[in-house]
Short mmCIF file of C-alpha atoms in Angstrom, two decimals:
data_model
loop_
_atom_site.label_atom_id
_atom_site.label_comp_id
_atom_site.label_asym_id
_atom_site.label_seq_id
_atom_site.Cartn_x
_atom_site.Cartn_y
_atom_site.Cartn_z
CA MET L 12 16.27 59.11 119.81
CA ARG L 13 13.24 61.10 118.79
CA ASP L 14 11.89 62.11 115.40
CA VAL L 15 13.17 65.26 113.66
CA PHE L 16 11.11 67.38 111.26
CA VAL L 17 11.70 70.10 108.66
CA LEU L 18 9.99 73.36 109.56
CA GLY L 19 11.56 75.71 107.02
CA ILE L 20 13.75 75.88 103.91
CA GLY L 21 15.53 78.73 102.14
CA GLN L 22 17.66 78.81 99.01
CA THR L 23 19.21 81.50 96.86
CA LYS L 24 19.41 81.33 93.11
CA PHE L 25 22.63 79.56 92.11
CA GLY L 26 24.98 81.25 89.66
CA VAL L 27 27.80 83.77 89.53
CA PHE L 28 27.30 86.73 91.85
CA GLU L 29 30.32 89.04 91.65
CA ASP L 30 29.06 91.39 94.38
CA LYS L 31 28.17 88.77 97.01
CA THR L 32 30.35 86.81 99.44
CA GLY L 33 29.63 83.27 100.58
CA VAL L 34 28.48 84.73 103.89
CA ASP L 35 26.02 87.05 102.08
CA LEU L 36 24.52 84.03 100.33
CA GLY L 37 24.33 82.10 103.61
CA VAL L 38 22.50 85.01 105.20
CA ALA L 39 20.01 85.29 102.32
CA ALA L 40 19.19 81.56 102.44
CA SER L 41 18.93 81.52 106.25
CA VAL L 42 16.60 84.55 106.38
CA GLU L 43 14.35 82.82 103.86
CA ALA L 44 14.42 79.57 105.88
CA VAL L 45 13.45 81.39 109.09
CA LYS L 46 10.58 83.16 107.32
CA ASP L 47 9.45 79.91 105.72
CA ALA L 48 9.48 78.31 109.18
CA GLY L 49 7.45 81.22 110.55
CA ILE L 50 9.62 81.62 113.64
CA ASN L 51 11.73 84.39 115.15
CA ALA L 52 15.40 83.64 114.45
CA ARG L 53 16.22 84.16 118.14
CA GLU L 54 14.32 80.92 118.87
CA ILE L 55 17.16 78.98 117.22
CA GLU L 56 19.15 77.01 119.78
CA ALA L 57 21.98 75.60 117.64
CA ALA L 58 23.34 76.41 114.17
CA TYR L 59 25.71 74.69 111.75
CA ALA L 60 27.42 76.22 108.72
CA GLY L 61 28.92 74.11 105.94
CA TYR L 62 31.45 75.73 103.60
CA CYS L 63 34.84 74.85 102.11
CA ARG L 64 36.66 78.03 101.12
CA GLY L 65 37.60 81.24 102.88
CA PRO L 66 38.09 82.39 106.47
CA SER L 67 37.15 80.70 109.77
CA THR L 68 33.84 81.34 111.59
CA GLN L 69 31.80 82.30 108.54
CA GLY L 70 28.82 80.73 110.30
CA GLN L 71 29.09 83.25 113.13
CA MET L 72 29.55 86.06 110.58
CA ALA L 73 26.38 84.99 108.77
CA PHE L 74 24.07 84.05 111.61
CA THR L 75 24.71 87.10 113.79
CA ARG L 76 23.22 89.12 110.92
CA LEU L 77 19.92 87.32 111.65
CA GLY L 78 19.97 88.23 115.33
CA ILE L 79 21.16 84.74 116.23
CA GLY L 80 23.81 84.65 118.95
CA SER L 81 24.83 83.31 122.35
CA ILE L 82 24.22 79.75 121.10
CA PRO L 83 26.54 77.02 119.81
CA ILE L 84 27.48 77.78 116.19
CA VAL L 85 29.73 75.25 114.46
CA ASN L 86 31.53 75.57 111.11
CA LEU L 87 32.03 72.43 109.03
CA ASN L 88 34.14 71.53 106.02
CA ASN L 89 33.32 68.09 104.62
CA ALA L 90 33.93 68.85 100.94
CA CYS L 91 30.82 68.52 98.74
CA ALA L 92 28.99 66.84 101.64
CA SER L 93 29.47 69.85 103.98
CA GLY L 94 25.80 70.84 103.68
CA ASN L 95 24.59 67.29 104.38
CA THR L 96 26.97 67.20 107.34
CA ALA L 97 25.48 70.45 108.74
CA VAL L 98 22.01 68.89 108.46
CA HIS L 99 23.31 65.68 110.05
CA MET L 100 24.88 67.40 113.06
CA LEU L 101 21.70 69.38 113.73
CA TYR L 102 19.64 66.22 113.24
CA LYS L 103 21.68 64.53 115.99
CA ASP L 104 21.24 67.50 118.35
CA ILE L 105 17.47 67.39 118.01
CA ALA L 106 17.12 63.58 117.89
CA GLY L 107 19.26 63.35 121.02
CA GLY L 108 17.16 65.91 122.86
CA PHE L 109 19.89 68.54 123.11
CA CYS L 110 17.73 71.22 121.48
CA GLU L 111 14.24 71.74 120.04
CA VAL L 112 14.96 73.84 116.97
CA GLY L 113 18.05 74.76 114.96
CA LEU L 114 19.46 75.99 111.69
CA ALA L 115 21.66 74.08 109.20
CA ALA L 116 23.07 76.10 106.31
CA GLY L 117 25.52 75.55 103.48
CA PHE L 118 26.96 78.36 101.40
CA GLU L 119 29.88 79.18 99.13
CA SER L 120 31.12 81.74 96.67
CA LEU L 121 33.52 80.03 94.28
CA THR L 122 33.68 83.36 92.42
CA GLU L 123 35.17 84.85 95.57
CA ALA L 124 37.48 81.83 96.01
CA ALA L 125 38.67 82.08 92.39
CA ARG L 126 39.58 85.75 92.88
CA GLU L 127 41.92 84.71 95.66
CA GLY L 128 43.11 81.26 94.62
CA GLY L 129 42.74 81.18 90.83
CA LYS L 130 40.27 79.20 88.79
CA GLY L 131 40.65 76.06 86.77
CA LEU L 132 41.82 72.54 87.40
CA LEU L 133 43.55 72.25 90.71
CA ALA L 134 45.14 69.16 92.12
CA ILE L 135 44.71 68.77 95.87
CA LYS L 136 48.17 69.29 97.34
CA GLU L 137 48.06 66.73 100.15
CA ASP L 138 46.51 64.07 97.95
CA PHE L 139 48.85 61.37 96.69
CA GLY L 140 47.20 61.36 93.25
CA GLY L 141 47.04 65.14 93.23
CA MET L 142 50.82 65.29 93.50
CA MET L 143 50.94 63.55 90.14
CA GLY L 144 48.34 65.80 88.50
CA LEU L 145 45.12 63.95 89.33
CA THR L 146 42.08 66.27 89.41
CA MET L 147 38.36 65.70 89.92
CA PRO L 148 37.61 65.30 86.18
CA GLY L 149 40.78 63.20 86.03
CA PHE L 150 39.41 60.80 88.63
CA PHE L 151 36.00 60.63 86.95
CA SER L 152 37.61 59.98 83.58
CA PHE L 153 38.78 56.69 85.12
CA VAL L 154 35.18 56.04 86.17
CA TYR L 155 34.07 56.69 82.57
CA GLN L 156 36.77 54.34 81.28
CA ARG L 157 35.66 51.58 83.65
CA LEU L 158 31.99 52.03 82.64
CA ILE L 159 33.03 51.75 78.98
CA ASP L 160 35.18 48.66 79.62
CA GLU L 161 32.96 46.79 82.10
CA ARG L 162 29.41 47.95 81.34
CA GLY L 163 29.63 48.58 77.60
CA ALA L 164 28.74 52.26 78.06
CA THR L 165 28.79 54.53 75.01
CA MET L 166 29.35 58.29 75.17
CA GLU L 167 25.60 58.70 74.52
CA ASP L 168 24.95 56.69 77.70
CA LEU L 169 27.47 58.72 79.70
CA CYS L 170 25.96 62.03 78.51
CA TYR L 171 22.42 60.94 79.48
CA PRO L 172 22.53 62.69 82.89
CA ALA L 173 23.80 65.96 81.38
CA ILE L 174 21.00 65.97 78.78
CA LYS L 175 18.33 64.85 81.28
CA ASN L 176 19.35 67.23 84.06
CA HIS L 177 19.59 70.25 81.76
CA HIS L 178 16.13 69.35 80.46
CA ASN L 179 14.81 69.26 84.04
CA ALA L 180 16.47 72.59 84.89
CA ARG L 181 14.33 74.40 82.30
CA PHE L 182 11.65 74.40 85.00
CA ASN L 183 13.86 75.42 87.92
CA PRO L 184 14.02 79.21 88.45
CA LEU L 185 16.93 78.79 90.92
CA ALA L 186 19.20 76.96 88.44
CA GLN L 187 22.23 78.67 86.91
CA TYR L 188 21.44 77.23 83.45
CA ASN L 189 17.89 76.81 82.18
CA LYS L 190 18.58 75.77 78.61
CA PRO L 191 18.44 72.20 77.28
CA LEU L 192 21.60 70.69 75.81
CA THR L 193 21.98 68.29 72.90
CA TYR L 194 24.45 65.42 72.68
CA GLU L 195 26.18 67.19 69.79
CA GLN L 196 26.61 70.40 71.81
CA ILE L 197 28.08 68.43 74.71
CA MET L 198 30.53 66.49 72.57
CA GLU L 199 31.61 69.54 70.56
CA SER L 200 32.62 71.44 73.70
CA ARG L 201 36.27 71.50 74.80
CA VAL L 202 37.82 68.27 76.14
CA VAL L 203 39.06 68.57 79.74
CA VAL L 204 40.19 64.99 80.39
CA ASP L 205 39.48 62.29 77.80
CA PRO L 206 36.57 61.71 77.21
CA ILE L 207 35.03 64.36 79.50
CA THR L 208 34.13 67.63 77.78
CA VAL L 209 33.35 70.90 79.56
CA LEU L 210 29.59 70.44 79.17
CA GLN L 211 29.78 67.12 81.04
CA CYS L 212 31.11 69.03 84.08
CA CYS L 213 29.18 71.08 86.64
CA PRO L 214 29.97 74.79 86.72
CA GLN L 215 31.81 76.33 89.68
CA SER L 216 29.17 78.57 91.20
CA ASP L 217 27.89 80.60 94.12
CA GLY L 218 24.85 79.95 96.27
CA GLY L 219 23.35 79.28 99.67
CA ALA L 220 20.75 76.93 101.13
CA ALA L 221 19.40 76.48 104.66
CA LEU L 222 16.97 74.35 106.65
CA ILE L 223 15.21 74.78 109.99
CA LEU L 224 14.85 71.43 111.76
CA CYS L 225 12.88 70.85 114.95
CA SER L 226 11.34 68.29 117.31
CA GLU L 227 7.79 67.00 116.87
CA ASP L 228 6.50 69.08 119.80
CA TYR L 229 8.07 72.20 118.39
CA PHE L 230 6.64 71.47 114.92
CA LYS L 231 3.12 71.08 116.34
CA LYS L 232 3.33 74.36 118.27
CA HIS L 233 5.05 76.54 115.67
CA ASN L 234 3.95 75.39 112.22
CA ILE L 235 1.97 78.58 111.56
CA ASN L 236 2.54 78.28 107.79
CA ASN L 237 0.79 74.89 107.77
CA HIS L 238 3.59 73.06 105.99
CA PRO L 239 3.18 69.34 105.36
CA LYS L 240 4.93 67.30 108.05
CA ILE L 241 8.27 66.11 106.70
CA ARG L 242 10.34 63.75 108.83
CA VAL L 243 14.07 63.16 108.55
CA ALA L 244 13.75 59.39 108.14
CA ALA L 245 17.51 58.84 107.87
CA SER L 246 20.65 60.92 108.19
CA VAL L 247 24.06 59.41 107.50
CA VAL L 248 27.59 60.75 107.13
CA HIS L 249 29.94 57.98 106.09
CA SER L 250 33.61 58.00 105.14
CA SER L 251 35.74 55.65 103.13
CA GLY L 252 38.59 53.67 104.55
CA TRP L 253 41.62 52.16 102.89
CA LEU L 254 39.64 49.26 101.49
CA SER L 255 37.02 51.40 99.80
CA THR L 256 39.47 53.84 98.23
CA ARG L 257 41.63 50.98 96.93
CA LYS L 258 38.78 49.33 95.09
CA ASP L 259 37.62 49.77 91.55
CA PRO L 260 36.49 53.33 90.66
CA LEU L 261 33.67 51.63 88.74
CA PHE L 262 31.83 51.00 91.99
CA SER L 263 31.85 53.53 94.82
CA GLN L 264 32.00 51.50 98.00
CA VAL L 265 31.36 54.54 100.20
CA ASN L 266 28.16 55.28 98.24
CA ARG L 267 27.03 51.67 98.73
CA GLU L 268 27.79 51.58 102.45
CA ALA L 269 26.23 55.00 103.13
CA ALA L 270 23.12 54.19 101.09
CA ASP L 271 22.62 50.86 102.86
CA LYS L 272 22.96 52.54 106.26
CA ALA L 273 20.39 55.16 105.21
CA TYR L 274 17.87 52.61 103.86
CA THR L 275 18.17 50.58 107.07
CA MET L 276 17.78 53.66 109.27
CA ALA L 277 14.71 54.79 107.32
CA GLY L 278 13.28 51.26 107.34
CA ILE L 279 12.70 51.36 103.59
CA GLU L 280 13.77 49.47 100.48
CA PRO L 281 15.53 51.43 97.70
CA GLY L 282 12.43 50.73 95.59
CA ASP L 283 10.34 52.80 98.03
CA LEU L 284 12.10 56.01 96.91
CA ASP L 285 10.04 58.30 94.69
CA PHE L 286 13.08 60.32 93.51
CA ALA L 287 16.59 61.36 94.53
CA GLU L 288 18.85 64.39 94.30
CA ILE L 289 22.47 63.24 94.03
CA HIS L 290 26.02 64.35 93.28
CA ASP L 291 26.37 64.74 89.50
CA ALA L 292 29.51 66.86 89.27
CA PHE L 293 30.28 64.95 86.06
CA SER L 294 27.65 63.43 83.81
CA GLY L 295 29.05 59.89 83.89
CA GLU L 296 29.42 60.07 87.67
CA GLU L 297 25.63 59.95 87.98
CA VAL L 298 25.54 56.79 85.84
CA ALA L 299 28.23 55.24 88.05
CA ALA L 300 26.16 56.01 91.18
CA TYR L 301 23.03 54.10 90.07
CA GLU L 302 24.40 50.66 91.02
CA PRO L 303 26.05 51.42 94.39
CA MET L 304 23.03 53.49 95.46
CA ARG L 305 20.83 50.48 94.48
CA PHE L 306 18.85 52.54 91.93
CA CYS L 307 19.23 49.50 89.64
CA PRO L 308 20.57 45.94 90.00
CA GLU L 309 24.35 45.49 89.82
CA GLY L 310 25.64 45.38 86.27
CA GLU L 311 22.51 46.93 84.74
CA CYS L 312 23.07 50.69 84.90
CA ILE L 313 23.36 51.09 81.14
CA LYS L 314 20.17 49.10 80.50
CA TYR L 315 18.31 51.45 82.85
CA VAL L 316 19.89 54.52 81.22
CA ARG L 317 18.65 53.33 77.80
CA GLU L 318 15.16 52.83 79.24
CA LYS L 319 15.25 56.46 80.49
CA PHE L 320 14.39 55.10 83.92
CA TYR L 321 15.69 58.25 85.65
CA ASP L 322 13.83 60.88 83.55
CA LEU L 323 11.57 63.42 85.25
CA LYS L 324 8.65 61.29 84.04
CA GLY L 325 10.56 58.03 84.50
CA LYS L 326 10.18 55.34 87.17
CA LEU L 327 12.79 56.87 89.51
CA PRO L 328 13.53 60.52 88.67
CA ILE L 329 17.14 61.42 89.56
CA ASN L 330 18.02 65.09 89.93
CA PRO L 331 14.63 66.47 88.93
CA SER L 332 15.96 69.91 89.98
CA GLY L 333 18.62 69.84 87.26
CA GLY L 334 21.39 68.67 89.60
CA LEU L 335 24.86 70.15 89.99
CA LEU L 336 25.22 70.08 86.21
CA SER L 337 22.57 72.81 85.80
CA LEU L 338 22.35 74.41 89.26
CA GLY L 339 26.12 74.77 89.55
CA HIS L 340 28.14 73.47 92.49
CA PRO L 341 28.98 75.93 95.26
CA LEU L 342 30.68 73.19 97.28
CA GLY L 343 29.42 73.88 100.80
CA ALA L 344 25.93 74.84 99.64
CA SER L 345 25.05 71.81 97.53
CA GLY L 346 24.43 69.35 100.38
CA ALA L 347 21.94 71.72 102.01
CA ARG L 348 20.45 72.53 98.61
CA VAL L 349 19.63 68.88 97.79
CA ASN L 350 17.79 68.64 101.12
CA CYS L 351 15.80 71.80 100.24
CA GLU L 352 14.99 70.28 96.84
CA VAL L 353 13.64 67.12 98.47
CA VAL L 354 11.48 69.18 100.84
CA ARG L 355 10.16 71.26 97.92
CA GLN L 356 9.11 68.05 96.12
CA LEU L 357 7.46 66.58 99.22
CA ARG L 358 5.57 69.84 99.73
CA ASN L 359 4.42 69.70 96.09
CA GLN L 360 6.06 73.09 95.44
CA ALA L 361 8.46 72.10 92.63
CA GLY L 362 6.35 73.53 89.79
CA GLY L 363 7.46 72.32 86.35
CA TYR L 364 9.89 69.77 87.80
CA GLN L 365 7.45 68.32 90.34
CA VAL L 366 7.61 64.53 90.74
CA GLU L 367 3.99 63.52 90.90
CA GLY L 368 2.89 62.10 94.24
CA ALA L 369 6.38 62.36 95.78
CA ARG L 370 6.35 61.02 99.34
CA ILE L 371 9.92 59.79 100.01
CA GLY L 372 13.06 61.42 98.61
CA LEU L 373 16.80 60.98 99.06
CA ALA L 374 19.45 63.74 99.16
CA GLN L 375 23.07 62.66 98.63
CA MET L 376 26.45 64.33 98.12
CA LEU L 377 29.83 62.68 97.65
CA GLY L 378 32.93 64.62 98.58
CA SER L 379 36.59 64.46 97.63
CA VAL L 380 36.85 61.47 95.37
CA LEU L 381 40.48 61.41 94.28
CA PHE L 382 42.40 58.19 94.10
CA GLY L 383 45.49 57.68 96.15
CA GLY L 384 45.05 55.60 99.22
CA ASN L 385 44.17 56.81 102.63
CA GLU L 386 45.14 60.40 101.88
CA SER L 387 42.17 60.91 99.59
CA ALA L 388 39.44 59.86 101.97
CA VAL L 389 35.95 60.13 100.55
CA VAL L 390 32.88 61.29 102.44
CA CYS L 391 29.27 60.59 101.57
CA GLY L 392 26.34 62.40 103.18
CA ILE L 393 22.79 61.10 102.77
CA GLN L 394 19.43 62.20 104.13
CA ILE L 395 16.13 60.47 103.42
CA LEU L 396 13.07 62.66 103.98
CA GLU L 397 9.53 61.36 104.23
CA LYS L 398 6.17 63.12 104.20
CA VAL L 399 4.10 61.83 107.15
CA LYS L 400 0.63 62.48 108.51
CA MET J 25 73.20 70.31 88.74
CA ASN J 26 69.98 71.35 90.45
CA LYS J 27 69.16 70.32 93.99
CA GLN J 28 66.75 67.43 94.23
CA ARG J 29 63.89 66.41 96.50
CA TYR J 30 61.40 63.54 96.42
CA PHE J 31 57.79 64.50 95.58
CA LYS J 32 56.89 62.67 98.80
CA GLU J 33 59.20 61.28 101.46
CA GLY J 34 59.17 57.57 102.33
CA ILE J 35 57.95 56.35 98.93
CA ILE J 36 61.20 55.71 97.10
CA GLY J 37 64.11 53.80 98.60
CA ASP J 38 67.46 52.39 97.56
CA ARG J 39 67.55 48.68 96.63
CA ASN J 40 71.14 47.60 96.03
CA GLY J 41 72.09 50.92 94.47
CA THR J 42 68.95 51.38 92.34
CA PRO J 43 65.76 53.21 93.32
CA ALA J 44 62.63 51.20 94.08
CA LEU J 45 59.12 51.88 95.39
CA MET J 46 58.67 51.13 99.07
CA GLY J 47 55.53 49.65 100.59
CA ARG J 48 54.58 48.06 103.88
CA HIS J 49 54.10 44.43 104.82
CA CYS J 50 52.01 43.71 107.89
CA THR J 51 53.32 40.71 109.80
CA ASP J 52 49.98 40.42 111.64
CA CYS J 53 47.54 40.20 108.71
CA GLY J 54 50.06 39.47 105.98
CA LYS J 55 48.84 42.17 103.60
CA LYS J 56 51.05 44.53 101.61
CA SER J 57 50.14 48.20 101.09
CA PHE J 58 51.27 51.30 99.21
CA PRO J 59 51.87 54.19 99.80
CA PRO J 60 53.29 53.50 103.28
CA THR J 61 51.10 54.38 106.27
CA GLU J 62 51.77 54.68 110.01
CA LEU J 63 49.63 51.66 111.02
CA CYS J 64 48.41 48.82 108.82
CA PRO J 65 45.53 50.21 106.72
CA TYR J 66 43.85 46.78 106.75
CA CYS J 67 44.05 45.76 110.42
CA ALA J 68 45.55 48.80 112.24
CA SER J 69 48.48 46.72 113.53
CA ASP J 70 51.83 48.42 114.19
CA LYS J 71 53.73 45.27 113.15
CA LEU J 72 54.81 46.75 109.86
CA GLU J 73 57.98 46.19 107.91
CA THR J 74 59.17 48.12 104.88
CA VAL J 75 59.39 46.13 101.66
CA PHE J 76 60.51 46.98 98.14
CA LEU J 77 57.89 46.61 95.40
CA GLY J 78 58.37 45.26 91.90
CA ASP J 79 59.27 47.24 88.80
CA GLU J 80 56.32 46.27 86.59
CA VAL J 81 52.62 47.14 86.75
CA THR J 82 49.41 46.31 84.84
CA VAL J 83 47.01 49.04 83.68
CA LEU J 84 43.41 49.06 84.96
CA ALA J 85 42.46 52.37 83.31
CA ALA J 86 44.33 55.24 81.69
CA THR J 87 43.22 58.70 80.53
CA THR J 88 44.80 61.87 79.22
CA THR J 89 44.31 65.32 80.75
CA ARG J 90 44.00 68.11 78.15
CA ALA J 91 44.01 71.12 80.48
CA PRO J 92 46.89 72.54 82.51
CA VAL J 93 47.20 71.26 86.09
CA PRO J 94 50.10 73.22 87.57
CA PRO J 95 52.93 72.24 87.70
CA TYR J 96 52.05 69.87 84.87
CA ASP J 97 51.47 70.96 81.28
CA PRO J 98 48.94 69.15 79.10
CA PRO J 99 48.59 66.70 77.59
CA PHE J 100 49.63 64.17 80.21
CA THR J 101 48.45 60.64 80.91
CA LEU J 102 47.63 59.08 84.27
CA ALA J 103 46.92 55.43 84.91
CA ILE J 104 45.44 53.36 87.69
CA VAL J 105 47.65 50.29 87.86
CA ASP J 106 47.84 47.00 89.68
CA MET J 107 51.13 45.98 91.27
CA GLU J 108 51.85 42.66 92.91
CA ASP J 109 49.99 41.51 96.05
CA GLU J 110 46.70 43.34 95.33
CA ILE J 111 48.31 46.78 95.48
CA ARG J 112 46.46 49.26 93.26
CA THR J 113 47.85 52.76 92.80
CA ILE J 114 48.14 55.66 90.41
CA GLY J 115 50.97 57.20 88.43
CA ARG J 116 51.95 59.23 85.40
CA VAL J 117 52.64 57.48 82.09
CA GLU J 118 55.50 59.00 80.09
CA LYS J 119 54.95 58.14 76.43
CA ASP J 120 54.70 59.54 72.94
CA GLU J 121 51.33 61.14 72.29
CA ASP J 122 50.33 58.62 69.62
CA VAL J 123 50.97 55.61 71.88
CA MET J 124 47.68 54.36 73.40
CA VAL J 125 47.66 52.83 76.86
CA ARG J 126 44.83 50.42 77.61
CA LYS J 127 43.55 48.06 80.26
CA GLY J 128 45.84 45.05 80.61
CA ASP J 129 48.98 46.75 79.21
CA ARG J 130 52.19 46.09 81.13
CA LEU J 131 54.24 49.16 82.11
CA ALA J 132 57.70 49.51 83.66
CA VAL J 133 58.28 51.61 86.80
CA LYS J 134 60.89 54.36 86.31
CA PHE J 135 62.28 57.11 88.53
CA GLY J 136 63.22 60.66 87.66
CA LYS J 137 62.20 64.29 87.51
CA LEU J 138 58.47 64.97 87.62
CA TYR J 139 58.82 68.76 87.42
CA GLU J 140 61.00 71.67 88.53
CA GLU J 141 60.13 74.13 91.27
CA THR J 142 61.64 77.48 92.17
CA VAL J 143 62.13 78.26 95.86
CA PHE J 144 63.71 81.16 97.71
CA ASN J 145 66.88 80.16 99.57
CA LYS J 146 66.99 82.18 102.80
CA LYS J 147 70.76 81.68 103.21
CA THR J 148 71.83 82.80 99.74
CA LYS J 149 68.89 85.21 99.46
CA ALA J 150 68.36 84.00 95.91
CA ASN J 151 65.89 81.81 94.03
CA GLU J 152 67.03 78.31 93.21
CA THR J 153 65.63 75.56 91.03
CA ILE J 154 64.87 72.17 92.55
CA ASP J 155 64.20 68.98 90.60
CA VAL J 156 61.22 67.16 92.13
CA ILE J 157 61.86 63.44 91.85
CA GLY J 158 59.18 60.80 91.69
CA TYR J 159 58.14 57.63 89.93
CA TYR J 160 56.35 57.20 86.62
CA PHE J 161 55.54 54.43 84.20
CA VAL J 162 56.67 53.77 80.64
CA PRO J 163 55.27 51.30 78.08
CA LYS J 164 57.27 48.08 77.95
#
């Protein structure tokens, strides 16, 4: 195993783009990543595309428009963690010595998907819970209920991430929503599943994000844009099993196991993190992630929420970019996007949402979290990136 | 009478003339599981036998969906429930809207129509309505 570094990032604005396909957005992000890396796209030796909706081989459709071809191109669907999975597969190629430089992209147009499949709450057909009407907000409403029952959470506590992340997004030009939200606005919006209102949910959006990863030798020779050296300190894709999906929705076992693997791989303690970008599809979901991800001791998530520990200026900023709640959540894109966000912070390029002195950041996405036994297997993708000398 | 089908095969069986939920019992590790799987979800053994599960459950959490989720119309309530032998699963709660369901409540397991679906019958070249049969819970 050898070290892997980030040479380039690219990301589109996230939002609703009626005239663009997911492939278009993947192309835009990838072109930007190649330019940011300062290389010719034909140097790329392997490419991965993460997306969830639409036809096969969208990666080939996108990357050939950059002049990339006659190389292995692999398409991945790993739900919300598809982008992290693309990064992970490329990481393994480079760490294992199979190639020197490659491209990992995630992209999606949920506007395009809605035109074909309809919009709104959809139960997943093969999922045991889905057959009885369980949806994503339906699952997370159970998580809310458990936080209320077992941690004494109030609705103010559970809306903290929505308020915080929308505040952070005021400074992010790539976010779909740049306006702050008040607790009253959130609670007055339409109820989807008790007690989750629309403004506690991430929007269904369009976007693309891409990264160029490379070996240390390649970085030294080709870093013509003089980027800071950012190492992939850990890369983990971890799935639940029967035991983890059967447990209490209060505590995501797959988040805990994936996070522990990542901390071990990076050789760090959770307390060494300067910030994290994580899956906040629903406001209370972020609160529920603090304990399994070891962002606070077990049983103390609400205490930390009330101390505003995770604010942009707090001890451990979570989702300084504005998160899925403000960026929107184009499924396949988000896992690549959180990696781009971490790189932007480590390069000190995050502008108004910069975490001061950021040196180590974590990018996480959790995919497919319905409840129903082994048929609703959950996947968690985590990367830890570190600025090195 | 409409034709009927189960919402999922292998979940509901006949126990002495009345329907009952079916799970698995692993004779290697001794654990029970639901819904049934091909190998033991705990130890991957193939020494599985089918067992009938009880007709009462205890609520862990329950919430009500206020938006349509085809084929279900809102509002409808779902609950995560504990059955015997550490089995935790999910199901619909059929109840009056003003009845609250909370952690610790005991519910009875019932069987019946979850929804209707319309399918095209190739033989008769006509649409027909099918009752989709499943399980649900009711307050005791």
